[in-house]
Amino acid sequence: MFPADEDLVIQYVEKGDEKAFRILIDRHQERVFGYLLGMVRDRETANDLFQETFLKVISALSNERGSYTVQGKFLGWVLRIARNAALDYLRSRKKWTDVSSSYAEDDVDYWDRLPDESPSADLLVHRSEQADVLKMCIDALPAEQREVLLLRHEADMTFKEIADLTGCSINTALGRMRYALINLRRQLTAQSKMDLTEVAQS
Amino acid sequence: MKHTKRDILLHLYGESESESDLRSLLRDKDLKAEYTAMSETKFKLDLKKSDRPDRQVIDAIMEAARAPHGGASALGGKRRDRGPVSRTSRLKRVMLPALGIAAALVFAIGVYWNSSSLTSPSASVASSAFEDTVVPPESLYRFVPSRQGGLTTVQDSKSALSWDDGNTLPNLRDRINTLKPADRLDWGEAAMPLEMLSGTNRPGFQTAGSNR
């Protein structure tokens, strides 16, 4: 028994089955929260945005489903609400700038135009645990690259879905992902070199 | 070239349909190196532990979900609890100590004023007189069983008020009259015997042995 998202939504909306809604939350909480946490880089804020997202989901479903239509894309719909909440927050904190439309055009050689914005490894704080280092390196990625990486790895969306959600072409999404991986690898390598140097000196 | 690089990611994340493209892609050394490097990074990302929201966040959402007709009403007041930033703490931190100090000052001033008034001469005289004259009310009223019952006023020699002596005032007046000086007496005159004064029949003065 593994009911689809849409069946659970119908159970909740039409029969008021709160258990069905709970299953939906349990099923998708890590994807939505992981994306939000990676975007805002603050757990408390991510908690607030997560709550705000699902309260909007409840409100929309209660108002004759609001903007949601049964299309087999419940998670995509929830992530769209979550993304809007995150971008509103980041814009209010002036930590997000929209990419100019010229970068989203398919006829442009996007691969060569993406700037290498990776911060220097010197800025990264030394951490012993690998997970912390990885998280730190992800946080240091440029916003657009970080978002695509989070949507792919945390929310488990396909590049096509990412392109639809973020309003860019699939080439743009793939380009951001490629540079995200390249920068991440560069940072991790630099970090491991610094760790080795520390060990050698000690 | 760019399509090939794009294909690396599609293959890496399992979103490319054709398997044969990957084989041809890996024949190129540079592309193979990039594919390998990205695979390693992806592997590290796949191992990354997922985060979950706090339990109280889920509880708040479920509470809103239970509300009739959903979150519209819940959106208003179902935010996760946070520590209120109120003035209570400021009141506790600043006002209460200040009030305590003020109360201590008032108490100290009251104690000082009370002790100084008790130790002043007039107060001591007054208090001693008070002790002399005031009789405890219990001594004035004593329960005497009688045929009528109830309280009966009893006055005896011990319980009589000391200032209620009828002879004191006349005696004092007589002493004043006795000491009253003559009209012509002056404080500056030299002392002389009474017999030498002219007019021995001055009121209030008698020659010694006249009564004998």
Short mmCIF file of C-alpha atoms in Angstrom, two decimals:
data_model
loop_
_atom_site.label_atom_id
_atom_site.label_comp_id
_atom_site.label_asym_id
_atom_site.label_seq_id
_atom_site.Cartn_x
_atom_site.Cartn_y
_atom_site.Cartn_z
CA MET A 1 0.00 0.00 0.00
CA PHE A 2 1.71 3.12 -1.23
CA PRO A 3 -0.96 5.65 -2.11
CA ALA A 4 -0.04 8.29 -4.64
CA ASP A 5 0.19 11.91 -3.62
CA GLU A 6 -2.95 12.76 -5.54
CA ASP A 7 -4.98 10.08 -3.76
CA LEU A 8 -3.85 11.42 -0.41
CA VAL A 9 -4.73 14.96 -1.42
CA ILE A 10 -8.21 13.84 -2.42
CA GLN A 11 -8.64 11.97 0.84
CA TYR A 12 -7.69 15.05 2.80
CA VAL A 13 -9.69 17.56 0.79
CA GLU A 14 -12.85 15.58 0.27
CA LYS A 15 -12.98 13.42 3.39
CA GLY A 16 -11.05 15.58 5.82
CA ASP A 17 -8.63 12.72 6.44
CA GLU A 18 -5.82 14.40 8.35
CA LYS A 19 -3.81 11.18 8.40
CA ALA A 20 -3.56 11.39 4.64
CA PHE A 21 -2.16 14.88 4.96
CA ARG A 22 0.29 13.67 7.57
CA ILE A 23 1.55 11.02 5.17
CA LEU A 24 2.10 13.71 2.57
CA ILE A 25 4.15 15.77 5.00
CA ASP A 26 6.18 12.77 6.16
CA ARG A 27 6.82 11.79 2.58
CA HIS A 28 8.07 15.17 1.40
CA GLN A 29 9.34 16.98 4.48
CA GLU A 30 13.00 16.19 3.87
CA ARG A 31 12.86 17.34 0.27
CA VAL A 32 11.09 20.60 1.02
CA PHE A 33 13.00 21.35 4.19
CA GLY A 34 16.36 20.39 2.70
CA TYR A 35 15.76 22.77 -0.18
CA LEU A 36 14.66 25.60 2.12
CA LEU A 37 17.54 25.07 4.53
CA GLY A 38 20.05 25.08 1.70
CA MET A 39 18.55 28.25 0.30
CA VAL A 40 18.34 30.35 3.44
CA ARG A 41 21.21 28.68 5.32
CA ASP A 42 19.55 29.16 8.66
CA ARG A 43 17.63 26.40 10.41
CA GLU A 44 15.25 28.66 12.29
CA THR A 45 14.32 30.55 9.16
CA ALA A 46 13.95 27.30 7.25
CA ASN A 47 11.54 26.05 9.92
CA ASP A 48 9.48 29.21 9.58
CA LEU A 49 9.40 28.99 5.80
CA PHE A 50 8.52 25.30 5.92
CA GLN A 51 5.59 26.05 8.19
CA GLU A 52 4.54 28.98 6.04
CA THR A 53 4.67 26.77 2.96
CA PHE A 54 2.45 24.05 4.33
CA LEU A 55 0.00 26.49 5.88
CA LYS A 56 -0.39 27.96 2.42
CA VAL A 57 -0.84 24.45 1.05
CA ILE A 58 -3.63 23.80 3.57
CA SER A 59 -5.23 27.12 2.80
CA ALA A 60 -5.08 26.53 -0.94
CA LEU A 61 -6.47 23.01 -0.64
CA SER A 62 -9.29 24.22 1.60
CA ASN A 63 -10.30 26.95 -0.81
CA GLU A 64 -11.52 24.47 -3.42
CA ARG A 65 -7.89 23.44 -3.96
CA GLY A 66 -6.84 26.97 -4.79
CA SER A 67 -4.01 26.97 -7.30
CA TYR A 68 -3.57 23.21 -7.10
CA THR A 69 -4.92 20.99 -9.80
CA VAL A 70 -4.56 17.24 -9.78
CA GLN A 71 -1.79 16.66 -12.28
CA GLY A 72 0.41 14.20 -10.46
CA LYS A 73 2.74 16.98 -9.45
CA PHE A 74 1.95 17.65 -5.83
CA LEU A 75 5.61 17.96 -4.80
CA GLY A 76 6.35 20.35 -7.65
CA TRP A 77 3.41 22.51 -6.56
CA VAL A 78 4.55 22.52 -2.94
CA LEU A 79 8.12 23.32 -3.97
CA ARG A 80 6.88 26.24 -6.04
CA ILE A 81 5.20 27.65 -2.94
CA ALA A 82 8.33 26.96 -0.92
CA ARG A 83 10.54 28.61 -3.52
CA ASN A 84 8.39 31.73 -3.58
CA ALA A 85 8.55 31.91 0.20
CA ALA A 86 12.33 31.47 0.15
CA LEU A 87 12.87 34.04 -2.58
CA ASP A 88 10.63 36.53 -0.79
CA TYR A 89 12.75 36.07 2.28
CA LEU A 90 16.05 36.33 0.42
CA ARG A 91 14.91 39.38 -1.51
CA SER A 92 13.87 41.01 1.75
CA ARG A 93 17.37 40.32 3.00
CA LYS A 94 18.84 41.38 -0.35
CA LYS A 95 20.62 38.08 -0.73
CA TRP A 96 19.11 37.22 -4.07
CA THR A 97 19.37 38.88 -7.45
CA ASP A 98 17.39 37.62 -10.40
CA VAL A 99 19.42 36.39 -13.33
CA SER A 100 19.05 38.66 -16.35
CA SER A 101 16.87 37.27 -19.12
CA SER A 102 19.75 37.12 -21.61
CA TYR A 103 21.29 34.30 -19.62
CA ALA A 104 18.17 32.23 -19.98
CA GLU A 105 18.03 32.31 -23.73
CA ASP A 106 18.70 29.03 -25.45
CA ASP A 107 20.52 30.52 -28.40
CA VAL A 108 23.28 31.86 -26.22
CA ASP A 109 26.27 29.68 -25.49
CA TYR A 110 25.38 29.44 -21.87
CA TRP A 111 28.21 27.10 -20.96
CA ASP A 112 30.84 29.67 -21.71
CA ARG A 113 29.02 32.62 -20.21
CA LEU A 114 28.51 31.33 -16.73
CA PRO A 115 30.93 33.11 -14.46
CA ASP A 116 33.10 31.18 -12.12
CA GLU A 117 32.02 32.70 -8.85
CA SER A 118 33.46 30.17 -6.49
CA PRO A 119 34.83 31.80 -3.37
CA SER A 120 38.41 31.22 -2.43
CA ALA A 121 39.07 28.27 -0.22
CA ASP A 122 40.82 30.56 2.24
CA LEU A 123 37.44 31.94 3.24
CA LEU A 124 36.19 28.57 4.35
CA VAL A 125 36.45 27.74 7.99
CA HIS A 126 38.26 24.59 8.92
CA ARG A 127 35.99 21.78 9.97
CA SER A 128 36.90 18.28 10.87
CA GLU A 129 33.72 16.53 9.87
CA GLN A 130 33.22 15.89 6.20
CA ALA A 131 29.50 16.60 6.30
CA ASP A 132 30.06 20.02 7.77
CA VAL A 133 32.68 20.77 5.14
CA LEU A 134 30.33 19.65 2.39
CA LYS A 135 27.49 21.77 3.76
CA MET A 136 29.82 24.73 4.05
CA CYS A 137 30.96 24.33 0.47
CA ILE A 138 27.36 24.12 -0.76
CA ASP A 139 26.49 27.26 1.18
CA ALA A 140 29.40 29.03 -0.47
CA LEU A 141 28.11 28.34 -3.99
CA PRO A 142 26.56 31.16 -6.01
CA ALA A 143 22.83 31.34 -5.41
CA GLU A 144 21.63 30.09 -8.80
CA GLN A 145 24.03 27.16 -8.81
CA ARG A 146 23.15 26.31 -5.23
CA GLU A 147 19.44 26.34 -5.99
CA VAL A 148 19.70 23.92 -8.89
CA LEU A 149 21.94 21.62 -6.88
CA LEU A 150 19.48 21.67 -3.96
CA LEU A 151 16.49 21.03 -6.20
CA ARG A 152 18.28 18.10 -7.80
CA HIS A 153 19.75 16.53 -4.69
CA GLU A 154 17.42 17.56 -1.88
CA ALA A 155 14.10 17.79 -3.68
CA ASP A 156 14.98 15.03 -6.14
CA MET A 157 13.59 16.89 -9.13
CA THR A 158 14.60 16.21 -12.70
CA PHE A 159 16.38 18.88 -14.71
CA LYS A 160 13.25 19.35 -16.76
CA GLU A 161 11.21 19.96 -13.60
CA ILE A 162 13.87 22.30 -12.29
CA ALA A 163 13.79 24.24 -15.50
CA ASP A 164 9.99 24.51 -15.27
CA LEU A 165 10.09 25.56 -11.64
CA THR A 166 12.80 28.16 -11.97
CA GLY A 167 11.55 29.48 -15.30
CA CYS A 168 14.70 28.80 -17.28
CA SER A 169 15.67 26.46 -20.08
CA ILE A 170 16.93 22.95 -19.41
CA ASN A 171 20.30 24.03 -20.83
CA THR A 172 20.51 26.76 -18.23
CA ALA A 173 19.59 24.35 -15.48
CA LEU A 174 22.20 21.86 -16.65
CA GLY A 175 24.80 24.57 -16.96
CA ARG A 176 24.21 25.78 -13.43
CA MET A 177 24.39 22.23 -12.17
CA ARG A 178 27.64 21.56 -13.97
CA TYR A 179 29.31 24.63 -12.54
CA ALA A 180 27.91 23.82 -9.13
CA LEU A 181 29.61 20.42 -9.23
CA ILE A 182 32.86 21.85 -10.60
CA ASN A 183 33.01 24.56 -7.93
CA LEU A 184 32.05 22.15 -5.24
CA ARG A 185 34.78 19.75 -6.21
CA ARG A 186 37.30 22.55 -6.32
CA GLN A 187 36.36 23.71 -2.86
CA LEU A 188 36.40 20.22 -1.41
CA THR A 189 39.83 19.57 -2.90
CA ALA A 190 41.17 22.83 -1.50
CA GLN A 191 39.66 22.03 1.86
CA SER A 192 41.21 18.58 2.01
CA LYS A 193 44.60 20.07 1.08
CA MET A 194 44.29 22.53 3.93
CA ASP A 195 43.40 19.73 6.30
CA LEU A 196 46.42 17.73 5.18
CA THR A 197 48.66 20.75 5.67
CA GLU A 198 47.32 21.17 9.18
CA VAL A 199 47.93 17.53 9.98
CA ALA A 200 51.48 17.73 8.62
CA GLN A 201 52.22 20.85 10.66
CA SER A 202 50.84 19.37 13.83
CA MET B 1 30.91 19.98 -27.55
CA LYS B 2 28.35 21.68 -25.33
CA HIS B 3 25.81 18.95 -25.99
CA THR B 4 28.31 16.38 -24.91
CA LYS B 5 28.98 18.15 -21.67
CA ARG B 6 25.27 18.37 -21.07
CA ASP B 7 24.98 14.68 -21.73
CA ILE B 8 27.50 13.96 -19.01
CA LEU B 9 25.08 15.31 -16.43
CA LEU B 10 22.08 13.60 -17.97
CA HIS B 11 23.90 10.29 -17.86
CA LEU B 12 25.21 10.94 -14.40
CA TYR B 13 21.73 11.56 -13.02
CA GLY B 14 20.03 8.85 -15.05
CA GLU B 15 17.99 11.16 -17.19
CA SER B 16 19.40 10.12 -20.55
CA GLU B 17 17.58 7.48 -22.46
CA SER B 18 20.33 5.98 -24.59
CA GLU B 19 23.06 3.86 -23.03
CA SER B 20 25.19 3.81 -26.14
CA ASP B 21 25.81 7.57 -25.94
CA LEU B 22 27.56 7.09 -22.63
CA ARG B 23 29.96 4.55 -24.08
CA SER B 24 30.90 6.82 -26.91
CA LEU B 25 31.21 9.73 -24.51
CA LEU B 26 33.63 7.88 -22.26
CA ARG B 27 36.00 7.17 -25.15
CA ASP B 28 37.07 10.79 -24.99
CA LYS B 29 39.70 11.14 -22.24
CA ASP B 30 38.75 14.68 -21.21
CA LEU B 31 35.08 13.86 -21.01
CA LYS B 32 35.82 10.70 -19.14
CA ALA B 33 37.91 12.65 -16.62
CA GLU B 34 35.09 15.15 -16.14
CA TYR B 35 32.56 12.39 -15.80
CA THR B 36 34.70 10.69 -13.16
CA ALA B 37 35.26 13.91 -11.26
CA MET B 38 31.56 14.74 -11.25
CA SER B 39 30.69 11.20 -10.20
CA GLU B 40 32.89 11.57 -7.14
CA THR B 41 31.29 14.87 -6.18
CA LYS B 42 27.82 13.49 -6.78
CA PHE B 43 28.64 10.49 -4.61
CA LYS B 44 29.56 12.80 -1.75
CA LEU B 45 26.34 14.71 -2.23
CA ASP B 46 24.33 11.49 -2.25
CA LEU B 47 25.82 10.56 1.11
CA LYS B 48 24.76 13.85 2.61
CA LYS B 49 22.32 13.33 5.43
CA SER B 50 18.88 14.83 4.97
CA ASP B 51 17.56 17.44 7.34
CA ARG B 52 14.10 17.49 8.83
CA PRO B 53 12.09 20.34 10.28
CA ASP B 54 11.57 20.59 14.02
CA ARG B 55 8.81 18.47 15.52
CA GLN B 56 6.82 21.45 16.78
CA VAL B 57 6.67 22.79 13.24
CA ILE B 58 5.02 19.59 12.06
CA ASP B 59 2.67 19.69 15.05
CA ALA B 60 1.64 23.26 14.25
CA ILE B 61 0.97 22.33 10.63
CA MET B 62 -1.10 19.32 11.64
CA GLU B 63 -3.06 21.44 14.07
CA ALA B 64 -3.87 23.77 11.22
CA ALA B 65 -4.76 20.82 9.02
CA ARG B 66 -7.23 19.59 11.65
CA ALA B 67 -9.01 22.92 11.80
CA PRO B 68 -12.34 22.95 9.93
CA HIS B 69 -11.97 24.26 6.42
CA GLY B 70 -8.28 24.28 6.67
CA GLY B 71 -5.59 26.76 7.08
CA ALA B 72 -7.42 29.94 6.17
CA SER B 73 -8.28 30.44 9.80
CA ALA B 74 -5.15 28.73 10.92
CA LEU B 75 -2.86 31.02 8.99
CA GLY B 76 -3.61 33.82 11.37
CA GLY B 77 -2.54 32.38 14.65
CA LYS B 78 -0.85 29.03 14.31
CA ARG B 79 2.71 30.18 14.12
CA ARG B 80 5.22 28.11 15.97
CA ASP B 81 5.74 29.32 19.46
CA ARG B 82 8.69 31.53 20.12
CA GLY B 83 9.88 33.19 23.20
CA PRO B 84 7.91 36.44 23.56
CA VAL B 85 9.95 39.60 23.62
CA SER B 86 7.96 41.42 26.28
CA ARG B 87 8.52 44.18 28.75
CA THR B 88 8.15 41.78 31.64
CA SER B 89 11.79 40.90 31.62
CA ARG B 90 12.77 44.57 31.56
CA LEU B 91 10.39 45.22 34.45
CA LYS B 92 11.97 42.42 36.38
CA ARG B 93 15.46 43.50 35.59
CA VAL B 94 15.14 47.24 36.27
CA MET B 95 11.94 48.19 38.00
CA LEU B 96 11.78 45.61 40.73
CA PRO B 97 15.29 46.29 42.11
CA ALA B 98 14.58 50.03 41.99
CA LEU B 99 11.34 49.54 43.88
CA GLY B 100 13.14 47.36 46.40
CA ILE B 101 15.79 50.02 46.99
CA ALA B 102 13.12 52.70 47.35
CA ALA B 103 11.22 50.58 49.86
CA ALA B 104 14.41 49.95 51.83
CA LEU B 105 15.14 53.70 51.92
CA VAL B 106 11.63 54.51 53.13
CA PHE B 107 11.93 51.86 55.79
CA ALA B 108 15.34 53.13 56.93
CA ILE B 109 14.10 56.73 57.12
CA GLY B 110 11.08 55.60 59.08
CA VAL B 111 13.21 53.66 61.53
CA TYR B 112 15.61 56.60 61.96
CA TRP B 113 12.78 59.08 62.52
CA ASN B 114 11.12 56.78 64.99
CA SER B 115 14.29 56.17 66.98
CA SER B 116 15.22 59.89 67.06
CA SER B 117 11.78 60.89 68.29
CA LEU B 118 11.95 58.27 71.02
CA THR B 119 15.40 59.34 72.20
CA SER B 120 14.70 63.11 72.30
CA PRO B 121 14.38 64.71 75.84
CA SER B 122 10.86 65.91 75.36
CA ALA B 123 9.85 62.52 74.15
CA SER B 124 11.49 60.82 77.12
CA VAL B 125 9.78 63.19 79.53
CA ALA B 126 6.51 62.67 77.81
CA SER B 127 6.97 58.97 77.80
CA SER B 128 7.91 58.88 81.50
CA ALA B 129 4.92 61.04 82.35
CA PHE B 130 2.85 58.80 80.26
CA GLU B 131 4.12 55.81 82.20
CA ASP B 132 3.33 57.55 85.47
CA THR B 133 -0.14 58.64 84.70
CA VAL B 134 -1.57 56.12 82.39
CA VAL B 135 -3.16 53.18 84.03
CA PRO B 136 -3.73 50.09 82.02
CA PRO B 137 -7.37 49.91 81.13
CA GLU B 138 -7.56 46.40 82.50
CA SER B 139 -7.10 47.80 85.99
CA LEU B 140 -9.97 50.20 85.54
CA TYR B 141 -12.37 47.63 84.33
CA ARG B 142 -12.65 44.38 86.04
CA PHE B 143 -15.20 41.76 85.43
CA VAL B 144 -17.37 41.56 88.50
CA PRO B 145 -20.06 39.02 88.50
CA SER B 146 -23.26 40.65 89.62
CA ARG B 147 -26.89 39.96 89.65
CA GLN B 148 -27.29 42.06 86.53
CA GLY B 149 -24.16 40.52 84.99
CA GLY B 150 -21.76 42.22 82.63
CA LEU B 151 -19.01 44.75 83.38
CA THR B 152 -18.97 47.00 86.42
CA THR B 153 -16.67 49.95 86.93
CA VAL B 154 -14.59 49.54 90.03
CA GLN B 155 -12.55 52.36 91.50
CA ASP B 156 -10.26 51.87 94.45
CA SER B 157 -7.28 53.66 95.91
CA LYS B 158 -4.78 51.94 93.68
CA SER B 159 -6.64 52.42 90.50
CA ALA B 160 -7.33 56.15 91.08
CA LEU B 161 -5.61 58.46 88.62
CA SER B 162 -2.63 60.17 90.16
CA TRP B 163 -3.47 63.63 88.65
CA ASP B 164 -6.92 63.44 90.20
CA ASP B 165 -5.65 64.86 93.48
CA GLY B 166 -7.82 67.79 94.58
CA ASN B 167 -5.21 69.34 96.94
CA THR B 168 -2.35 69.71 94.52
CA LEU B 169 -3.56 72.79 92.69
CA PRO B 170 -4.46 74.89 95.79
CA ASN B 171 -1.14 74.01 97.43
CA LEU B 172 0.74 75.12 94.36
CA ARG B 173 -1.16 78.40 94.25
CA ASP B 174 -0.36 79.03 97.96
CA ARG B 175 3.35 78.46 97.37
CA ILE B 176 3.33 80.96 94.51
CA ASN B 177 1.58 83.54 96.68
CA THR B 178 4.09 82.98 99.48
CA LEU B 179 7.04 83.58 97.19
CA LYS B 180 5.46 86.60 95.51
CA PRO B 181 7.97 89.53 95.89
CA ALA B 182 7.15 93.03 97.15
CA ASP B 183 6.22 95.75 94.68
CA ARG B 184 9.38 97.77 95.30
CA LEU B 185 11.75 94.92 95.22
CA ASP B 186 14.27 95.06 92.53
CA TRP B 187 16.72 92.44 91.51
CA GLY B 188 19.52 95.01 91.49
CA GLU B 189 19.13 96.16 95.19
CA ALA B 190 21.46 95.03 97.90
CA ALA B 191 20.21 92.37 100.25
CA MET B 192 18.74 93.52 103.64
CA PRO B 193 16.77 91.89 106.48
CA LEU B 194 13.02 91.91 106.20
CA GLU B 195 12.68 93.95 109.42
CA MET B 196 14.50 96.87 107.83
CA LEU B 197 11.99 97.27 105.08
CA SER B 198 9.64 100.26 105.55
CA GLY B 199 6.06 99.28 106.22
CA THR B 200 6.15 95.97 107.83
CA ASN B 201 2.53 95.42 107.17
CA ARG B 202 3.21 94.55 103.54
CA PRO B 203 0.84 91.96 102.40
CA GLY B 204 2.36 88.57 102.33
CA PHE B 205 5.25 89.40 104.71
CA GLN B 206 5.32 88.97 108.48
CA THR B 207 8.06 89.66 110.91
CA ALA B 208 9.64 86.68 112.47
CA GLY B 209 8.06 85.60 115.70
CA SER B 210 4.97 87.72 115.15
CA ASN B 211 2.76 84.67 115.33
CA ARG B 212 4.25 83.50 118.53
#
